Coordinates of C-alpha atoms in Angstrom, one line a residue:
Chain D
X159 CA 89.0 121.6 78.0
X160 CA 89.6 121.3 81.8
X161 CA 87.2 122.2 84.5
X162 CA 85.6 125.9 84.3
X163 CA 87.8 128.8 82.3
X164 CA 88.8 131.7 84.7
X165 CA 90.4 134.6 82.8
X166 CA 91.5 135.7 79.7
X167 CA 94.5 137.7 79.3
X168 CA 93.2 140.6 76.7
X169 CA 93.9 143.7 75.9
X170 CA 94.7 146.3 78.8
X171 CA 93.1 144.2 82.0
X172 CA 92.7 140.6 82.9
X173 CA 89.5 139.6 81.9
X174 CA 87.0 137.3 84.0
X175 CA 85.0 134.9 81.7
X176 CA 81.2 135.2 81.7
X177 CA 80.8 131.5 82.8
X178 CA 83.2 132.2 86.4
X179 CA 81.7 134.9 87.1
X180 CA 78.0 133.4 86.9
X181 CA 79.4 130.9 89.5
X182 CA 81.0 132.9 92.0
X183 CA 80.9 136.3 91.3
X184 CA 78.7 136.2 93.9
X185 CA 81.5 136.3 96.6
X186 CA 82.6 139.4 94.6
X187 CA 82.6 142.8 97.2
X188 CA 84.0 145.3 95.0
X189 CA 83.3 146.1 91.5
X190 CA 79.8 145.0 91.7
X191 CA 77.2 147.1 90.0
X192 CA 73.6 146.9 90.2
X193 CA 71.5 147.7 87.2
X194 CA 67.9 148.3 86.8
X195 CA 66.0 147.1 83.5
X196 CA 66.2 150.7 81.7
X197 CA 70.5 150.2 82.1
X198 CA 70.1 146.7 80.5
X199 CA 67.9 148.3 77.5
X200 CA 70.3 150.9 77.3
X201 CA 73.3 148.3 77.4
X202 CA 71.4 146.1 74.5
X203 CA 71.0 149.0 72.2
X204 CA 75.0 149.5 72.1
X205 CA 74.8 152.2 74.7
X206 CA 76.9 152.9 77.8
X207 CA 75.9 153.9 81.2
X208 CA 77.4 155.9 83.6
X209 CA 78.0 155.1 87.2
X210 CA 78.6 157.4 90.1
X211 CA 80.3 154.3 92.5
X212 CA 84.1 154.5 93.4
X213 CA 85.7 151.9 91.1
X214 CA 89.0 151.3 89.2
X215 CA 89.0 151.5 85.7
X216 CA 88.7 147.7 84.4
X217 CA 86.2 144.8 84.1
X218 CA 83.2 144.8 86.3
X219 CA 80.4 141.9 87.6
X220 CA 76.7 143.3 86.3
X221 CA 74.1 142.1 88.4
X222 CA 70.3 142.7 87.5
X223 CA 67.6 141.4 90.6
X224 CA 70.3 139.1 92.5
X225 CA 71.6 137.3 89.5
X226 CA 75.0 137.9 88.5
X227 CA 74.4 138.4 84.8
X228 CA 78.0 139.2 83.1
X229 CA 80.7 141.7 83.3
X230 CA 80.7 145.2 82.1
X231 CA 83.4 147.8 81.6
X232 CA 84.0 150.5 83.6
X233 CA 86.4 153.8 82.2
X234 CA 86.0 156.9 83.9
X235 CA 82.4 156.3 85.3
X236 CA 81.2 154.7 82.0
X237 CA 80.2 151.3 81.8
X238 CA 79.8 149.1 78.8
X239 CA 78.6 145.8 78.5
X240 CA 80.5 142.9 77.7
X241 CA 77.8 140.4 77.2
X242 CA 76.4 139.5 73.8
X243 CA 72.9 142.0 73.1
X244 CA 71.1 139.2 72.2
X245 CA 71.6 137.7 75.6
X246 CA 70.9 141.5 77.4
X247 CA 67.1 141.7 75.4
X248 CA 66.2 138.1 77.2
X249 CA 66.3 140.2 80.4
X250 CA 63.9 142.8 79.3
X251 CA 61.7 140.6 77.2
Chain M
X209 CA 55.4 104.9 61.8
X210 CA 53.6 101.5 62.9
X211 CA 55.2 99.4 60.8
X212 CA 58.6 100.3 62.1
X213 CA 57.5 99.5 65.3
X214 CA 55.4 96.5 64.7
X215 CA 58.5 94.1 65.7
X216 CA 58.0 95.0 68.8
X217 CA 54.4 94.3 69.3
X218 CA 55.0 91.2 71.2
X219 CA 57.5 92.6 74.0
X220 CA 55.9 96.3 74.3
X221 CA 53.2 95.9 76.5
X222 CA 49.6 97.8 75.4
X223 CA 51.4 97.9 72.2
X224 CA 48.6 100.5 70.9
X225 CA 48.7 102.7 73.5
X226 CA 52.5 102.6 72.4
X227 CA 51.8 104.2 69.1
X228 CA 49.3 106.7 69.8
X229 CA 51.6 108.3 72.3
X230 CA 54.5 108.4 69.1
X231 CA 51.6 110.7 67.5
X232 CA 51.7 113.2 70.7
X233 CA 54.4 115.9 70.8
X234 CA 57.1 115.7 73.6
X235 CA 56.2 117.8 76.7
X236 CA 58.9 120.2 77.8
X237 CA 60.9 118.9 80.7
X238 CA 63.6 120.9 82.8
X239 CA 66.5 120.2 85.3
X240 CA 66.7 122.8 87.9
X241 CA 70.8 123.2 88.2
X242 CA 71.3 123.0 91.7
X243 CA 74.8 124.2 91.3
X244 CA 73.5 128.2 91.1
X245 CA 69.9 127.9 92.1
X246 CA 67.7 126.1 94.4
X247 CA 64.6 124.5 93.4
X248 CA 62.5 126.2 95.5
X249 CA 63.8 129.6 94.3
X250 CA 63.6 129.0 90.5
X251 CA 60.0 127.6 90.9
X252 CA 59.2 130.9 92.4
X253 CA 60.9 132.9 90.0
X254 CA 59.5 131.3 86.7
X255 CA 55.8 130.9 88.4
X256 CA 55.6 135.1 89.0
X257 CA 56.1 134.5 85.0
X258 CA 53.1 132.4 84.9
X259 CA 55.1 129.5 83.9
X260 CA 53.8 126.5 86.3
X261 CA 56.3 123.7 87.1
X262 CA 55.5 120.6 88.3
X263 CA 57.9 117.7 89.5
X264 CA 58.3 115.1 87.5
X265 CA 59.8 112.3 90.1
X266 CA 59.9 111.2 93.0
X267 CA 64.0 110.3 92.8
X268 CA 64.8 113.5 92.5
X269 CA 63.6 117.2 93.6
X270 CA 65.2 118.8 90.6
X271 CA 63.2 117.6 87.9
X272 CA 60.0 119.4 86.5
X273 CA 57.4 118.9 83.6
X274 CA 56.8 122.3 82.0
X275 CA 53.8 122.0 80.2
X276 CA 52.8 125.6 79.0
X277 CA 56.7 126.2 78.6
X278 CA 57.5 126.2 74.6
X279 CA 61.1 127.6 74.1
X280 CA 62.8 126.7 77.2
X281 CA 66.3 128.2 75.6
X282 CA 64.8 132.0 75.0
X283 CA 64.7 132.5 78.5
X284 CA 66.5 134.4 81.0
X285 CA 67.4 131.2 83.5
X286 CA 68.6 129.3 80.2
X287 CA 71.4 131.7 79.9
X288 CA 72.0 132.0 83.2
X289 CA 72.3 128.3 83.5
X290 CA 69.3 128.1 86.0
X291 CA 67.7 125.3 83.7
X292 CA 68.8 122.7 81.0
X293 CA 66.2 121.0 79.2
X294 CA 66.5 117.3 79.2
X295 CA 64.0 114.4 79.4
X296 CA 63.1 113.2 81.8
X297 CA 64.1 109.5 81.0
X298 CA 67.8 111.1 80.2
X299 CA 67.9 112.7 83.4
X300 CA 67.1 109.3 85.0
X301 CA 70.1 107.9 83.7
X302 CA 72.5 110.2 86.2
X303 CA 70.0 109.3 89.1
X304 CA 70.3 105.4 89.0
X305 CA 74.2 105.6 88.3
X306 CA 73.8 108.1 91.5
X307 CA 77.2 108.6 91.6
X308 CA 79.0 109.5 95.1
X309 CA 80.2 112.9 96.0
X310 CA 84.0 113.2 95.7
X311 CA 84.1 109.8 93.1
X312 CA 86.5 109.4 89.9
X313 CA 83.6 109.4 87.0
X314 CA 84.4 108.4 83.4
X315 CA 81.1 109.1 80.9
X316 CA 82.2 107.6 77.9
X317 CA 80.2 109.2 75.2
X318 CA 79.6 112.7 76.8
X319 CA 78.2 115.3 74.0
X320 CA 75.8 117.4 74.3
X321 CA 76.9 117.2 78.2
X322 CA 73.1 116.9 79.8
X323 CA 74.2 113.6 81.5
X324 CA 77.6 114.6 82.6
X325 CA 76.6 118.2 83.6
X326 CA 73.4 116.1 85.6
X327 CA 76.6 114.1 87.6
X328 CA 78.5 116.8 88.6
X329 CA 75.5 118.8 90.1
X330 CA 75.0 115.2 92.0
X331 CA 78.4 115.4 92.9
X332 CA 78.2 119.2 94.1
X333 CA 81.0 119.9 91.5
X334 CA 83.4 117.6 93.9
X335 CA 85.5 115.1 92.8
X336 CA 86.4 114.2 89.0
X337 CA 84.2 113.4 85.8
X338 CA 86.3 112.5 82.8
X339 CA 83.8 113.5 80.3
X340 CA 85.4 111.4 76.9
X341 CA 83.5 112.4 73.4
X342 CA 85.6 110.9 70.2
X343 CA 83.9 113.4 67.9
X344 CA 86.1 116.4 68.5
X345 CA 83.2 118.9 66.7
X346 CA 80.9 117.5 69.1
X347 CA 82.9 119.1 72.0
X348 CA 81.8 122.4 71.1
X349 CA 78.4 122.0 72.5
X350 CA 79.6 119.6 75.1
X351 CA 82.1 122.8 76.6
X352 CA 78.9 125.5 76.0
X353 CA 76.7 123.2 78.2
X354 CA 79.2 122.8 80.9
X355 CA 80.4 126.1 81.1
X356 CA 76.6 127.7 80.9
X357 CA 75.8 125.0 84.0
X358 CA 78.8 126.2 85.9
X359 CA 80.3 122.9 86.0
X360 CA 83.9 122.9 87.4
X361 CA 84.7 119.5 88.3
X362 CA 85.4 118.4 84.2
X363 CA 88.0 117.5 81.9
X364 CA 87.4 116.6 78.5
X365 CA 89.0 113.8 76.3
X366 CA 88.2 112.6 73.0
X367 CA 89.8 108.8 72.8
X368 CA 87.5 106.3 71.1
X369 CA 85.6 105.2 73.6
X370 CA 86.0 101.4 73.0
X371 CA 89.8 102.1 72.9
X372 CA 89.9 104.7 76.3
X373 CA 93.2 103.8 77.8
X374 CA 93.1 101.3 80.6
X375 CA 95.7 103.4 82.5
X376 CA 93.1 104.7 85.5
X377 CA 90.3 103.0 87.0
X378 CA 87.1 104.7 87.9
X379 CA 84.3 104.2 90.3
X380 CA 81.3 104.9 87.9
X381 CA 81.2 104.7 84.4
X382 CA 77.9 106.0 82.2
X383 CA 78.1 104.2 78.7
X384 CA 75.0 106.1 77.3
X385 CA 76.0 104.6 74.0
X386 CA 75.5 105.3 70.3
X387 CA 72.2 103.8 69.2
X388 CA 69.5 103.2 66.7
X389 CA 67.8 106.1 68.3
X390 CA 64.1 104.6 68.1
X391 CA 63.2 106.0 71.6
X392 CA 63.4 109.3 70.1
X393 CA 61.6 109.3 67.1
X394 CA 58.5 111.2 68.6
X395 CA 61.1 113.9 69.3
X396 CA 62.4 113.7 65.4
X397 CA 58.9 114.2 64.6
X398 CA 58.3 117.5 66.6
X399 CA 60.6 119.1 64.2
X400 CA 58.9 118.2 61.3
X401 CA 60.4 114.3 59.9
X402 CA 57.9 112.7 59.6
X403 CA 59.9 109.7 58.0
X404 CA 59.2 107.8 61.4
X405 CA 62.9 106.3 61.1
X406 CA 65.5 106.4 63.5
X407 CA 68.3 109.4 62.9
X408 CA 70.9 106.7 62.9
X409 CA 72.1 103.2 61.6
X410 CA 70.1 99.7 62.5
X411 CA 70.3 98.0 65.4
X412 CA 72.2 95.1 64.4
X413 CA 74.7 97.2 62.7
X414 CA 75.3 99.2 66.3
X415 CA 75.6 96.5 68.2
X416 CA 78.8 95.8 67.5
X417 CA 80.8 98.8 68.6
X418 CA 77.8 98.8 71.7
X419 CA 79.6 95.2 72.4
X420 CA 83.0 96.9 72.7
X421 CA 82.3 100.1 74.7
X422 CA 80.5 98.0 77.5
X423 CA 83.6 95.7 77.6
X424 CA 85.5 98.2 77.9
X425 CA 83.7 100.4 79.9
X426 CA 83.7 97.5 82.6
X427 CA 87.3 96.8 82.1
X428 CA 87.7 100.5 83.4
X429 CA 85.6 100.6 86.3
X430 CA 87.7 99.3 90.0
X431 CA 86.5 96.4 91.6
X432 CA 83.1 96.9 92.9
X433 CA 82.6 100.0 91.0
X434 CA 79.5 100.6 89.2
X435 CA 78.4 101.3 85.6
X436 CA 75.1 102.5 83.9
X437 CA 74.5 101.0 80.4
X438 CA 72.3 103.2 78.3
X439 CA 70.5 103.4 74.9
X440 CA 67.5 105.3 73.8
X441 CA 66.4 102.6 71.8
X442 CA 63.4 99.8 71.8
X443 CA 66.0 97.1 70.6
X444 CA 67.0 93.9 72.7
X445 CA 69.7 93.3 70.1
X446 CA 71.2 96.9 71.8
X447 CA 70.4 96.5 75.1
X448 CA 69.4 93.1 76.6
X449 CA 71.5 91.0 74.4
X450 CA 74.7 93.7 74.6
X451 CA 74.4 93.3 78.8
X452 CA 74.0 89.9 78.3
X453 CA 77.5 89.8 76.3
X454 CA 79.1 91.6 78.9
X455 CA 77.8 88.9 81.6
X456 CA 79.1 85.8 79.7
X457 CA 82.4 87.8 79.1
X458 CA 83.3 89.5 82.5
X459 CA 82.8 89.0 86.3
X460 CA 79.5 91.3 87.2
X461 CA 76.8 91.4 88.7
X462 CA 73.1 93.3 87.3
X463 CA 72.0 95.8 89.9
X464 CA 68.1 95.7 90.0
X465 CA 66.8 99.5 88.9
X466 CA 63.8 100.6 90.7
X467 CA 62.9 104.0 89.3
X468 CA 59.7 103.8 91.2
X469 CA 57.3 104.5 88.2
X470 CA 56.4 104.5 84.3
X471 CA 59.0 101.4 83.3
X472 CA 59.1 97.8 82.7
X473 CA 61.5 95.0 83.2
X474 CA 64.2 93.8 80.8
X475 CA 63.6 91.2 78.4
X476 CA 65.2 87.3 79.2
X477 CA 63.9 86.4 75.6
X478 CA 63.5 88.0 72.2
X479 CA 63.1 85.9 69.3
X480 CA 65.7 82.8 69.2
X481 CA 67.9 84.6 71.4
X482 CA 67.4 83.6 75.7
X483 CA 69.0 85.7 78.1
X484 CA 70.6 85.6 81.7
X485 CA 67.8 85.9 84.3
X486 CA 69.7 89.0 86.0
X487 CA 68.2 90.9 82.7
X488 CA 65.3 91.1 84.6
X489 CA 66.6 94.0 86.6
X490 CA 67.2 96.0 83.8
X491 CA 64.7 98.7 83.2
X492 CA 62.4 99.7 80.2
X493 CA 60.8 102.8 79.7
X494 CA 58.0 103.5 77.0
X495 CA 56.0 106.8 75.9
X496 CA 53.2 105.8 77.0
X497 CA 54.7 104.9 80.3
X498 CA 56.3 108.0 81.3
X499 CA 55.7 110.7 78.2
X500 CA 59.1 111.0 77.6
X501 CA 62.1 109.6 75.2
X502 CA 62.5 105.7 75.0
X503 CA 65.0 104.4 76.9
X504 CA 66.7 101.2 78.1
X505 CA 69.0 101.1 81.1
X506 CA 71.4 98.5 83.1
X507 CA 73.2 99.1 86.4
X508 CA 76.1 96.8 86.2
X509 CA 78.2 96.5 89.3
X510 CA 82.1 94.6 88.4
X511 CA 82.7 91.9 90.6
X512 CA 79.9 89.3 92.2
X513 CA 81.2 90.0 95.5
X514 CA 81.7 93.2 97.1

């Protein structure tokens, strides 16, 4: 193990790790969604949410009250999360 | 649980007070992570939760006693790597070795990565911390910790740590070595063993392999480096009389720790044994001191004159 992992190269996109994003997805200008705690219920429970915002298709930074929590992914103005649901449900109590 | 302790009656001082506090359970203590949040900020965030933090020292603006705080790892910050639990005597280990921003680190015996993770928020993730843990299962926990603290400034080995290859130097060292574990038997207790023994061997049967990591340990630091000896253990046989190996064997010096609060002063006797008078600038922290883990620390510094 050397310094913080990055990316993972799955499936159809290059994929961000959790733990880089935490750190600087802050810098991040595009592909930033904001989601409110009824999205984050939604997101634990399996479901997707749509978005309206101009994105490509492909991973996304989910960020909930100015913490980056994780990345979702966005198809066609869906969004699905990527994070574990155990971890979403600590966010919603 | 007294009679395990009851060797130590002559050398801990208000010996009872000693063992009532074993009978109390361990307050929750956090490290604020400076790396993604700022002090002030998380103290806001978790007191609109009703959660009230208070600091903890006076070394260090990052540490906080929790006291109505029961399951620090179910919250929200946790996973966001906000806060890592840690006592407070463990987190005092990273602020005497106080290593310098931009320095070559070596912590020799890293798992679960609450020391090393504490260094590299010191070190604003700069520089480079060669966090070395020879039990390769024991690096699972070690990468989850570094990884949830954002720590980017890491690379892990997994050499013996009596045998890590002499090839680089390093400015700081942290030998927070195996131990008898005594220091922490309160702890033990809190989830339910209520054995009142240590988790792991004696202290005469540790002290070997304690002799050889702080050998080598100094053998790795530069000239004029710096290295913190650590146990979390009430024995002299692993601490006083292991630094007092290393000062009949090598050229160093013992750097006097002033934590400021809730410790004693190293032994210079214990039983037949006498020690080097520098021992005295070691530090010993008790329970009932500080209401935290027992804990026994040496600042070593290689070379007399720098």
């Amino acid at each position: 193990m050397t310094g913080l992992k990055a990316f993972q190269d799955v499936g159809r996109f290059i994929k961000p790790t959790t733990r880089m994003i935490q750190v600087f997805g802050h810098y991040a200008i595009r592909c930033v969604l904001q989601i409110y705690e009824d999205d984050i219920k939604k997101l634990s429970e399996g479901k997707h949410i749509s978005s309206d915002k101009e994105m490509d298709n492909g991973y996304i930074i989910l960020s909930f009250r100015g913490a980056i929590l994780g990345l979702g992914l966005y198809i066609d103005g869906m969004v699905t999360s990527q994070m574990p649901r155990r971890d979403l449900i600590l966010f919603v109590g | 649980m007294s009679t395990l302790f009851e060797c130590y009656r002559d050398i801990i001082p208000d010996f009872n007070l000693f063992l009532e506090s074993l009978s109390r359970p361990m307050p929750v203590h956090l490290r604020v992570n400076s790396l993604k949040v700022e002090p002030a900020d998380l103290v806001s965030m978790l007191g609109e939760r009703g959660v009230d933090l208070r600091p903890s020292s006076q070394l260090d603006n990052h540490l906080y006693n929790a006291a109505s705080l029961e399951s620090p790892g179910n919250l929200p910050e946790y996973l966001l790597g906000y806060i890592h639990p840690q006592a407070l005597t463990s987190c005092l280990a990273s602020v005497i070795l106080s290593p310098s921003p931009y320095g070559y680190v070596l912590d020799m015996c890293a798992s679960p990565g609450g020391k090393t993770s504490h260094l590299a928020q010191m070190m604003n993730n700069s520089g480079l911390i060669v966090a070395n843990e020879p039990d390769r299962k024991r690096h699972i926990p070690l990468a989850h910790t570094l990884a949830r603290l954002g720590v980017a400034n890491t690379v892990a080995t997994s050499y013996q740590a009596q045998e890590f290859p002499l090839s680089q130097r390093f400015d700081y060292v942290l030998a927070d070595v195996p131990c008898s574990g005594e220091g922490r038997v309160r702890i033990v207790n809190n989830y339910g063993d209520t054995s009142g023994r240590p988790a792991k061997g004696t202290g005469r049967s540790m002290r070997g392999i304690q002799k050889r990591l702080i050998l080598r340990g100094c053998d790795l630091l530069k000239d004029g480096g710096e290295m913190l000896y650590s146990t979390c253990t009430y024995n002299p046989e692993e601490n006083e009389s292991v630094v007092n190996f290393l000062l009949q064997n090598r050229d160093v010096a013992v750097l006097p720790i002033d934590p400021g609060f809730g410790y004693d002063k190293g032994l210079i006797r214990w039983r037949d044994e006498k020690y080097d008078r520098q021992l005295e600038g070691t530090a010993r922290f008790y329970p009932h001191r500080n209401d935290s883990v027992g804990f026994f620390m040496a600042k070593i510094r290689k070379g007399r004159k720098v």
